[in-house]
Short mmCIF file of N, CA and C in Angstrom, two decimals:
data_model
loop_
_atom_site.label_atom_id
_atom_site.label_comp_id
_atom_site.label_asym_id
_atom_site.label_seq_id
_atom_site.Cartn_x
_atom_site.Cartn_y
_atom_site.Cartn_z
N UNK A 1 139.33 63.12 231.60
CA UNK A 1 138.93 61.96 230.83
C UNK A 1 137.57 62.19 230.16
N UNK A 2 137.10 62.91 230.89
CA UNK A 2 135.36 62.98 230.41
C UNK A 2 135.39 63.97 229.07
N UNK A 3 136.16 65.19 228.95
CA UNK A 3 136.56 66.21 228.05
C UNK A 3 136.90 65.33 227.21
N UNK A 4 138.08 64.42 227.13
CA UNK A 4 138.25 63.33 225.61
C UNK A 4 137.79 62.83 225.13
N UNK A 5 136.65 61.96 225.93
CA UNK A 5 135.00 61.46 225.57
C UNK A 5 134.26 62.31 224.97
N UNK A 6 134.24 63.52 224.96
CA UNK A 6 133.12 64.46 224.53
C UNK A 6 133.91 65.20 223.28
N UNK A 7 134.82 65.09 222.80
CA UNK A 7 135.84 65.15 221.68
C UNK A 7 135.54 64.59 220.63
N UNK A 8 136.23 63.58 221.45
CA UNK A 8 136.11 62.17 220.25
C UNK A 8 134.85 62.04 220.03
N UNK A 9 133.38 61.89 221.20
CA UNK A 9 132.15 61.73 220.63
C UNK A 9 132.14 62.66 219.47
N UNK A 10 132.28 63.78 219.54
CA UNK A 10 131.85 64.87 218.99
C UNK A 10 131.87 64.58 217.35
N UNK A 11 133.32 64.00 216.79
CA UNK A 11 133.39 64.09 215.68
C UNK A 11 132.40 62.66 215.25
N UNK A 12 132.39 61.87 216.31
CA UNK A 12 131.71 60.73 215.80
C UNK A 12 130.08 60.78 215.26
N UNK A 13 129.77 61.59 216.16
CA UNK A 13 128.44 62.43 215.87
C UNK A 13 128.49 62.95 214.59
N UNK A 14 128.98 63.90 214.31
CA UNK A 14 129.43 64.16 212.85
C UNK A 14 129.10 64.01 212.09
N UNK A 15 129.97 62.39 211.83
CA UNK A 15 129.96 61.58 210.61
C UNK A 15 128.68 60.91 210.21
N UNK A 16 128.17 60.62 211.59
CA UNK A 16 126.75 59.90 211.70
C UNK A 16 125.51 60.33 211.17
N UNK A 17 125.46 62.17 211.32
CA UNK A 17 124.74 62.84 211.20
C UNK A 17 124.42 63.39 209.48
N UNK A 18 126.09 63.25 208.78
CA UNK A 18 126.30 63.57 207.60
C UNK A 18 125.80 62.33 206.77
N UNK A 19 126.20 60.90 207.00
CA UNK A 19 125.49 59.98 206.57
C UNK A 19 124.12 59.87 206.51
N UNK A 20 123.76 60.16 207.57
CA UNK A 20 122.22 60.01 207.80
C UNK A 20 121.42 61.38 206.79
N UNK A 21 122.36 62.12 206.88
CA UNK A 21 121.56 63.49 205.95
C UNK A 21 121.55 63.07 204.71
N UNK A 22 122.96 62.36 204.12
CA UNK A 22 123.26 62.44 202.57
C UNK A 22 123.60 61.17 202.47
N UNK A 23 122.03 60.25 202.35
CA UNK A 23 122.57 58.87 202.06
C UNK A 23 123.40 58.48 201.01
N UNK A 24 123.84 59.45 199.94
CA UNK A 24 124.61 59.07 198.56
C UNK A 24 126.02 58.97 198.94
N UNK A 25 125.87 60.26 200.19
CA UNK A 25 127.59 59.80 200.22
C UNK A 25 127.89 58.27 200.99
N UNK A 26 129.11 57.68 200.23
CA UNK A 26 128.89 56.07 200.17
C UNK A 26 129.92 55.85 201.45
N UNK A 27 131.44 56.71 201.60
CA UNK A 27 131.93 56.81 202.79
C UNK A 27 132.37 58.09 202.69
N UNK A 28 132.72 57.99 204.05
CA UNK A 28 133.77 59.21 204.57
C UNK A 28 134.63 58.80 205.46
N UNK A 29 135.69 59.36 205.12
CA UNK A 29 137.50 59.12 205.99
C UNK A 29 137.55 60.89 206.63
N UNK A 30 137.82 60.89 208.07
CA UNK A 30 137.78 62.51 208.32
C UNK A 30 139.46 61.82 209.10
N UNK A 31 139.88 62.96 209.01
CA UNK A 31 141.28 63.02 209.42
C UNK A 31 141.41 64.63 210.41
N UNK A 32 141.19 63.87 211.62
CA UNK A 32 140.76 65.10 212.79
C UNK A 32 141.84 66.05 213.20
N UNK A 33 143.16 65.34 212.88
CA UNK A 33 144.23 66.51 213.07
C UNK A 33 144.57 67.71 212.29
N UNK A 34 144.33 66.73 210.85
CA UNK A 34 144.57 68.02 209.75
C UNK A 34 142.79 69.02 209.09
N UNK A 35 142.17 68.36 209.70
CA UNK A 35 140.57 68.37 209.64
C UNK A 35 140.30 68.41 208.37
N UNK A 36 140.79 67.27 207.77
CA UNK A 36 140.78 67.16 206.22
C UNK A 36 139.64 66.08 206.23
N UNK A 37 139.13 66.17 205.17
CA UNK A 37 137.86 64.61 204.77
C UNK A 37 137.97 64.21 203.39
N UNK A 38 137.79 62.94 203.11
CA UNK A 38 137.25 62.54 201.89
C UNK A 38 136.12 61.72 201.90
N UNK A 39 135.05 62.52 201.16
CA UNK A 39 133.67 62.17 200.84
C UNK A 39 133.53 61.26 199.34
N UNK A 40 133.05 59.68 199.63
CA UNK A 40 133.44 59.17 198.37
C UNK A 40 131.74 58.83 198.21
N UNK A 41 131.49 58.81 196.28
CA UNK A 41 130.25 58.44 196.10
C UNK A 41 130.15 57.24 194.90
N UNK A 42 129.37 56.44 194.63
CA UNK A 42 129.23 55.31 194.18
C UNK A 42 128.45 55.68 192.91
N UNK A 43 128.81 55.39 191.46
CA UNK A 43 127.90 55.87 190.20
C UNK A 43 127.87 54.11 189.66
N UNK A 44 126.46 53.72 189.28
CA UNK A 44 126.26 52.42 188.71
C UNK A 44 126.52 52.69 187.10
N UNK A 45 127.79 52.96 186.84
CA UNK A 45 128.23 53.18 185.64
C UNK A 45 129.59 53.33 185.34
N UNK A 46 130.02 53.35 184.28
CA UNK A 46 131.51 54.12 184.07
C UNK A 46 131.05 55.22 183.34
N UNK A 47 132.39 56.23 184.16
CA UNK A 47 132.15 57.02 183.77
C UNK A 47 133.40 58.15 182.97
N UNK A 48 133.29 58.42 181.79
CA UNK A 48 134.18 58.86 180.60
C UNK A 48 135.24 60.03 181.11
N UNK A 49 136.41 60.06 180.79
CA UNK A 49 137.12 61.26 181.41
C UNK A 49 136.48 63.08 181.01
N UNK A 50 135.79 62.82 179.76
CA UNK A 50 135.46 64.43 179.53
C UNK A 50 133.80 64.33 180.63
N UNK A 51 133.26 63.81 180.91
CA UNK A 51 132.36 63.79 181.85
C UNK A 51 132.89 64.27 183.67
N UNK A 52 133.83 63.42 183.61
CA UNK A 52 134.50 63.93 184.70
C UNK A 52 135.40 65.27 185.21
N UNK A 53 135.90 65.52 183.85
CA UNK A 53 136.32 66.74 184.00
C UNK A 53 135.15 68.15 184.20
N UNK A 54 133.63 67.63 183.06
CA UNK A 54 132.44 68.63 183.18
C UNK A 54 132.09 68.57 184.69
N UNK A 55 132.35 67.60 185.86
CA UNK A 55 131.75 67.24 186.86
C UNK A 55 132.91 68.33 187.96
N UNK A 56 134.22 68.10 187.09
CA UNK A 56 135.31 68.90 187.94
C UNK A 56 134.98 70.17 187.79
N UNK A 57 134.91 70.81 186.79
CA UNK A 57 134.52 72.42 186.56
C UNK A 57 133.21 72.75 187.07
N UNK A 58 132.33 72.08 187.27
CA UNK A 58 131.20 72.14 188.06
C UNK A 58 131.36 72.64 189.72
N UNK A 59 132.21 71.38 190.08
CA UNK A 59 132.45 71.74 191.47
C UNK A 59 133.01 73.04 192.23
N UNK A 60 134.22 72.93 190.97
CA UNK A 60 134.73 74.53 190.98
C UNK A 60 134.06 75.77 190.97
N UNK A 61 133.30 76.05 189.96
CA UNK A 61 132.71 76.91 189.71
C UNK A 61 131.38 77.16 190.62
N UNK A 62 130.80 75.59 191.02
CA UNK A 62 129.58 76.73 192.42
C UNK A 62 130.62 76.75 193.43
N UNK A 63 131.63 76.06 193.92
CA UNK A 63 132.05 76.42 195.07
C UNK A 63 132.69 77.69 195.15
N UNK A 64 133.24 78.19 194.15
CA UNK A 64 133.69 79.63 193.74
C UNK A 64 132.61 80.76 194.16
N UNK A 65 131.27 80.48 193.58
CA UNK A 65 130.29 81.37 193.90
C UNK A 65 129.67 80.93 195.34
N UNK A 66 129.70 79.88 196.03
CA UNK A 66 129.26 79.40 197.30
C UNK A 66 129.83 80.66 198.15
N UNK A 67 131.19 80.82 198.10
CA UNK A 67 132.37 81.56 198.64
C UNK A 67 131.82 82.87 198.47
N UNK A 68 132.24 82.91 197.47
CA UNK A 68 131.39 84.93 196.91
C UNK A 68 130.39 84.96 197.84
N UNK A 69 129.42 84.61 197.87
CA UNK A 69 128.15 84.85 198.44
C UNK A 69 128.59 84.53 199.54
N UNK A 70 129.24 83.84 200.53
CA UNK A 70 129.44 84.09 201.96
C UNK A 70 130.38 84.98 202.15
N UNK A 71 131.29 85.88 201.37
CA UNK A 71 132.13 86.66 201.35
C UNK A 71 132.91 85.93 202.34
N UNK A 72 133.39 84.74 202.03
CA UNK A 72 134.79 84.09 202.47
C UNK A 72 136.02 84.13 201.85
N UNK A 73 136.88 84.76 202.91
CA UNK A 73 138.55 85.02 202.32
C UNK A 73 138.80 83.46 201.87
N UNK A 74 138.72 82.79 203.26
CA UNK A 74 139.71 81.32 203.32
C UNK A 74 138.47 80.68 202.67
N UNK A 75 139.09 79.87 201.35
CA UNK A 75 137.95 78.67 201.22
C UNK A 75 139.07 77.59 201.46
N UNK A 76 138.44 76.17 201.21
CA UNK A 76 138.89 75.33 201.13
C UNK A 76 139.23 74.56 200.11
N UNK A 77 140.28 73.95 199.93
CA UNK A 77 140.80 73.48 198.50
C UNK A 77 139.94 71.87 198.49
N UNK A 78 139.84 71.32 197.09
CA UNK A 78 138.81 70.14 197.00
C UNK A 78 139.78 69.95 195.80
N UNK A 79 139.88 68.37 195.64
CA UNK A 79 140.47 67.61 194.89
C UNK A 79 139.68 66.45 194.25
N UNK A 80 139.21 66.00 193.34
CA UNK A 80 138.69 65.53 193.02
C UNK A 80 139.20 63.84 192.13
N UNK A 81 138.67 62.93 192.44
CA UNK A 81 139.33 61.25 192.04
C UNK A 81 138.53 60.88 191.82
N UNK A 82 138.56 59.53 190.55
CA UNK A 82 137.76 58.36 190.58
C UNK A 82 138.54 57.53 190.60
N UNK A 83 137.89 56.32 190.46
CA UNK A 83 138.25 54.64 190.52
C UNK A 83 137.10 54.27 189.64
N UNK A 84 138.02 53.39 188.58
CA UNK A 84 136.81 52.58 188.06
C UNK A 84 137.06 50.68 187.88
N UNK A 85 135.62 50.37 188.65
CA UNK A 85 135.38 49.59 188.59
C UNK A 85 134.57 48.67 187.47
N UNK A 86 134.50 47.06 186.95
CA UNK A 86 133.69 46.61 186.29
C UNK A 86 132.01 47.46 186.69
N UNK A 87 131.60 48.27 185.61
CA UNK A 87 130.15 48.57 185.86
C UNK A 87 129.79 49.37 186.61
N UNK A 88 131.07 50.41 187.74
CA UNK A 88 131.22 51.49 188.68
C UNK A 88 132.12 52.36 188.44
N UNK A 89 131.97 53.24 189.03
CA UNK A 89 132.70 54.02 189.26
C UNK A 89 132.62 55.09 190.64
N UNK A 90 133.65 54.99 191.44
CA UNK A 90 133.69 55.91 192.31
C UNK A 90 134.23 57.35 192.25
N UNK A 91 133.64 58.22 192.87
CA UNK A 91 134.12 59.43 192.63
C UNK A 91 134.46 60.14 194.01
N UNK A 92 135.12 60.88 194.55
CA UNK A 92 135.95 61.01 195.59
C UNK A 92 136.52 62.40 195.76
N UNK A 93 136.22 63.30 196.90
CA UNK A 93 136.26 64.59 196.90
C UNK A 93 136.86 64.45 198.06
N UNK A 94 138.44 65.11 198.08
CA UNK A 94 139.30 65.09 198.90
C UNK A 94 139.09 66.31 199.62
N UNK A 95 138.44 66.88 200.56
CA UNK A 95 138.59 68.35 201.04
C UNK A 95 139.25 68.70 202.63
N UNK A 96 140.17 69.61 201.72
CA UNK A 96 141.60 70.06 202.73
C UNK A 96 141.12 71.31 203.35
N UNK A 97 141.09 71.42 204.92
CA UNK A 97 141.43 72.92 205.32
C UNK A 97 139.55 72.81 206.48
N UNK A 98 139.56 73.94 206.79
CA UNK A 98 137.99 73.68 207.37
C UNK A 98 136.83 74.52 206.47
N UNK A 99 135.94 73.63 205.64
CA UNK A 99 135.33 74.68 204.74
C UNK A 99 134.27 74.80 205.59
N UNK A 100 133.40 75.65 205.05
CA UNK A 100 132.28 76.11 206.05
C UNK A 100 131.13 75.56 205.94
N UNK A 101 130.14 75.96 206.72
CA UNK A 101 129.18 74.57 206.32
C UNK A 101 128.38 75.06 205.50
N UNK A 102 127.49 73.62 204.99
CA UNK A 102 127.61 73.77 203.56
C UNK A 102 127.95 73.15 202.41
N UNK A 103 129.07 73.32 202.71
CA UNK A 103 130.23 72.87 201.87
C UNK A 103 129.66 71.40 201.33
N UNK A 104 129.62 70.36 201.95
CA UNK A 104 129.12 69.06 201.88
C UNK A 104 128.23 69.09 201.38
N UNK A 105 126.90 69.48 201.70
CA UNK A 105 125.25 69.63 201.15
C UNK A 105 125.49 70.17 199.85
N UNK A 106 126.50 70.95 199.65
CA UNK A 106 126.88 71.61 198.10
C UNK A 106 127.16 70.34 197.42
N UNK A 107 128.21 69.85 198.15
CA UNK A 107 129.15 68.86 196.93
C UNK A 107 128.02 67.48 196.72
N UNK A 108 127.37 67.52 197.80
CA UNK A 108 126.02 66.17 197.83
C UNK A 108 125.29 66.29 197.01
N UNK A 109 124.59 67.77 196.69
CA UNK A 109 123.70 68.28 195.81
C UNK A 109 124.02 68.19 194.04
N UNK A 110 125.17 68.73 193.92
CA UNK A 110 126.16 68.55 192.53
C UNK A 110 126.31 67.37 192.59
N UNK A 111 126.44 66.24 192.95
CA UNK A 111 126.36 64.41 192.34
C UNK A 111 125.22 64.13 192.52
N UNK A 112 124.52 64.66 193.60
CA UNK A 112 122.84 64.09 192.77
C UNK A 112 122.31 64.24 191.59
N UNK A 113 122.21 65.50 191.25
CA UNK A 113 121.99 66.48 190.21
C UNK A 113 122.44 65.48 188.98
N UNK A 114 124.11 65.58 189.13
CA UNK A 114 124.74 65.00 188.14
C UNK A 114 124.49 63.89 187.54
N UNK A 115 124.41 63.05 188.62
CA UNK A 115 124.34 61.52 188.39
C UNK A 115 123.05 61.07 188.09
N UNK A 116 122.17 61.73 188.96
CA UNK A 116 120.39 61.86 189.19
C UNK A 116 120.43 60.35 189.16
N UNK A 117 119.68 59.00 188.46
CA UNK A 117 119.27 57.83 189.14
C UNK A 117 120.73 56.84 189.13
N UNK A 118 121.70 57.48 188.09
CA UNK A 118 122.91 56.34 188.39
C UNK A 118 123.49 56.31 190.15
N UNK A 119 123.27 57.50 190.91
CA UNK A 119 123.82 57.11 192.00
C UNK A 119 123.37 55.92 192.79
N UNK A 120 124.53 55.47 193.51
CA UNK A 120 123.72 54.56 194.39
C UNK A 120 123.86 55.25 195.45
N UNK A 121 122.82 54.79 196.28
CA UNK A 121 122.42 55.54 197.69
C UNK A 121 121.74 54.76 198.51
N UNK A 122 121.55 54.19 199.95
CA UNK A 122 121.25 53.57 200.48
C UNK A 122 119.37 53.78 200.55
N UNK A 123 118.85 54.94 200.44
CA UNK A 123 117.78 55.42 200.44
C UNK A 123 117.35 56.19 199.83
N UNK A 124 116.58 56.41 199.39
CA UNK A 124 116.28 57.61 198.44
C UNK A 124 115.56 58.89 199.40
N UNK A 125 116.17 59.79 198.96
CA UNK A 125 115.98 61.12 200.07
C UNK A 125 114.62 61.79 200.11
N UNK A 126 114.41 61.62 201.65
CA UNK A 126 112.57 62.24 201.75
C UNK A 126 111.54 61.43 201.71
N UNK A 127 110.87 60.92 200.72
CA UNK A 127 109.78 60.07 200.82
C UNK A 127 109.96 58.57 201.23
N UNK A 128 111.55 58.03 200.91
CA UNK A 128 111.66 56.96 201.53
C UNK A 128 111.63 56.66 203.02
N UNK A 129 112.58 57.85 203.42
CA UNK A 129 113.03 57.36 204.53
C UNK A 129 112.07 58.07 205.90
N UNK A 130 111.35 58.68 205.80
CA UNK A 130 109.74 59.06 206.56
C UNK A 130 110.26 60.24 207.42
N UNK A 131 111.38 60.97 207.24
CA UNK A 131 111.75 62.01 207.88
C UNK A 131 111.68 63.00 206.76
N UNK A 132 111.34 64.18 207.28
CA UNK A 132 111.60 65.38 206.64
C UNK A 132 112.98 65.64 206.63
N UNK A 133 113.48 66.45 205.22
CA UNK A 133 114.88 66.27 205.26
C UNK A 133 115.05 67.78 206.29
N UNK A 134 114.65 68.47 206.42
CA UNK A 134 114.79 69.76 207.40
C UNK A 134 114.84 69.07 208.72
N UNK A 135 114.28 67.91 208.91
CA UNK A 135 114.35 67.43 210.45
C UNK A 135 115.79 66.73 211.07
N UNK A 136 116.42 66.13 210.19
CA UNK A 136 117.66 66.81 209.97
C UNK A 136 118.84 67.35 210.60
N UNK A 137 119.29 67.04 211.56
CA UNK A 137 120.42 68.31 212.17
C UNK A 137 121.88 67.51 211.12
N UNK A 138 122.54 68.53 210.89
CA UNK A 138 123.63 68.40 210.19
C UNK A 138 124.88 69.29 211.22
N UNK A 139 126.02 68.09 211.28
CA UNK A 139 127.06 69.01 212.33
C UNK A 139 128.34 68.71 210.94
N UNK A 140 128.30 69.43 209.73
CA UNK A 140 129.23 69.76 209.02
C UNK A 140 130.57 69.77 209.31
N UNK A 141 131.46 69.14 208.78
CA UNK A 141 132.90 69.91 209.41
C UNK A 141 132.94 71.08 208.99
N UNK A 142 132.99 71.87 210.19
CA UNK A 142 133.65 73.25 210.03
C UNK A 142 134.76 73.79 211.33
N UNK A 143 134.75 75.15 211.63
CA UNK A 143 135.97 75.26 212.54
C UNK A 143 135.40 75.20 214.12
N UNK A 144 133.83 74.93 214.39
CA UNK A 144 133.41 75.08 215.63
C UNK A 144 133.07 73.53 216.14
N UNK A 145 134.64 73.07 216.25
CA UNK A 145 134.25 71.39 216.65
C UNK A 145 135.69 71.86 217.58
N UNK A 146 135.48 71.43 218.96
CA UNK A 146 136.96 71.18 219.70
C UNK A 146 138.38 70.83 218.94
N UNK A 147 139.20 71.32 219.05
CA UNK A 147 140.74 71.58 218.88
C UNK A 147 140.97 69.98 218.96
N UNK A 148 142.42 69.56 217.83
CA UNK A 148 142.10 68.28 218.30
C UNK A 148 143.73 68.00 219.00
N UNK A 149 143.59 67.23 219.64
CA UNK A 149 144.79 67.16 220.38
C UNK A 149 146.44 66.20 219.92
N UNK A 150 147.47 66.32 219.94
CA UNK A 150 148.35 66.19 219.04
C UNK A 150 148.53 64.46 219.93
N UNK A 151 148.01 64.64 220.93
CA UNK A 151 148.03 62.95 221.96
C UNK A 151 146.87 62.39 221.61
N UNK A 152 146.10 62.46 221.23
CA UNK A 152 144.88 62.13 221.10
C UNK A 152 144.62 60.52 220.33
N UNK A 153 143.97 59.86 221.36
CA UNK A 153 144.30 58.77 220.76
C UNK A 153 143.53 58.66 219.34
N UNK A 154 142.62 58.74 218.97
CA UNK A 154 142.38 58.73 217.57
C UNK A 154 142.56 59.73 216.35
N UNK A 155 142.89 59.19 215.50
CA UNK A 155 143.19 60.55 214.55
C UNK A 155 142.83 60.54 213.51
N UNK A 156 142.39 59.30 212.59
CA UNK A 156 141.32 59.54 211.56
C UNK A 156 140.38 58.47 211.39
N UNK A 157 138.79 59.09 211.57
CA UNK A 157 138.29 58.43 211.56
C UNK A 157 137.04 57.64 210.10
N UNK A 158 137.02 56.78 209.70
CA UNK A 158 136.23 55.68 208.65
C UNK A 158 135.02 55.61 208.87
N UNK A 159 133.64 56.20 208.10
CA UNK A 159 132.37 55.96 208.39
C UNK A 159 131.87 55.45 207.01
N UNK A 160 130.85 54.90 207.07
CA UNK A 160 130.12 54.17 206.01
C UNK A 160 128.61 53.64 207.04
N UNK A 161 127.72 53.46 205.33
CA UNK A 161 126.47 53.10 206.16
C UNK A 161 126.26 51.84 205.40
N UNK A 162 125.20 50.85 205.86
CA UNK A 162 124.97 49.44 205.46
C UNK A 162 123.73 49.35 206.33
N UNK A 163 122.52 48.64 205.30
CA UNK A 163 121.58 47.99 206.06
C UNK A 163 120.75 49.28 207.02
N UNK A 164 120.76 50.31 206.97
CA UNK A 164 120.00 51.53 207.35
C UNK A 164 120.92 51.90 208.86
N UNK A 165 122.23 51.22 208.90
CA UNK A 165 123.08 51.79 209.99
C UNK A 165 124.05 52.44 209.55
N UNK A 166 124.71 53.37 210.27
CA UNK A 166 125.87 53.80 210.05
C UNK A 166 127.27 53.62 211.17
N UNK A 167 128.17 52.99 210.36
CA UNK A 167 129.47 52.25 210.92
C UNK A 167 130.25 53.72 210.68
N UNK A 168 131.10 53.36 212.48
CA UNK A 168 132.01 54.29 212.25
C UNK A 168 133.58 53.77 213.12
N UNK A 169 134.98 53.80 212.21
CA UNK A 169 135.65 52.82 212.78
C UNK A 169 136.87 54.26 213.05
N UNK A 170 137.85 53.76 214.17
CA UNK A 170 139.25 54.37 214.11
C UNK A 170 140.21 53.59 213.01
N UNK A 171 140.75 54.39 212.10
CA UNK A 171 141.22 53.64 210.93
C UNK A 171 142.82 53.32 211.65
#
């Protein structure tokens, strides 16, 4: 019983840790069996399909060289969505398979960049929030998180932050 506790904590930790690193990302859905995630982010704008596509070939192309430079066979495949809302738009990075770490701080870095002040973000990174961003621990999904079990009572889990907390639910 105590081993399933320290499982399940494990990924919960995770999510907590990734929020807390990259306040832009707005949620995350991790799906622990197939160790798939989607990282969704919030733009105070609409935003045009040839913009989105420059934002798609972007992603592609550093994660292409991310790879090169770690001389990784297996990468991971990333899919990319929006939703648009009156005056928003969400943007939504589906990633299948276990990419390595990284991976996230990459795709976090490319919508900051991109978006620079349209994102919304609960905090603004570094001087707001009185931590050094190196202080920091980040537990990435990658392949060194416990096996997940096919009984297991939870199997994908819903995080989001609000109000300087971060919520994390069994969906």
């Amino acid at each position: 019983m105590l081993q399933e506790t320290r499982e399940e904590s494990y990924h919960i930790n995770m999510l907590v840790n990734l929020l807390v690193q990259f306040p832009e990302i707005y949620t995350i859905t991790f799906n622990i069996p197939a160790s798939s995630c989607r990282l969704s982010y919030m733009v105070k704008r609409k935003l045009g399909q040839e913009e989105f596509q420059a934002l798609r070939k972007k992603f592609q192309e550093y994660l292409e060289a991310f790879y090169f430079f770690h001389n990784c066979e297996h990468t991971c495949r990333f899919k990319l969505l929006k939703n648009t809302y009156p005056g928003l738009t969400q943007i939504q990075i589906c990633l299948d398979g276990k990419p390595l770490d990284g991976v996230i701080s990459l795709f976090s870095n490319i919508v900051r960049e991109f978006f620079n002040g349209d994102l919304i973000s609960e905090i603004r990174r570094g001087e707001d929030s009185g931590l050094p961003e190196a202080a920091l621990l980040v537990g990435e999904i990658s392949g060194n998180y416990p096996a997940s079990d096919p009984n297991r009572k939870i199997s994908q889990l819903f995080a989001f932050r609000e109000a300087g907390k971060v919520y994390v639910f069994d969906k």
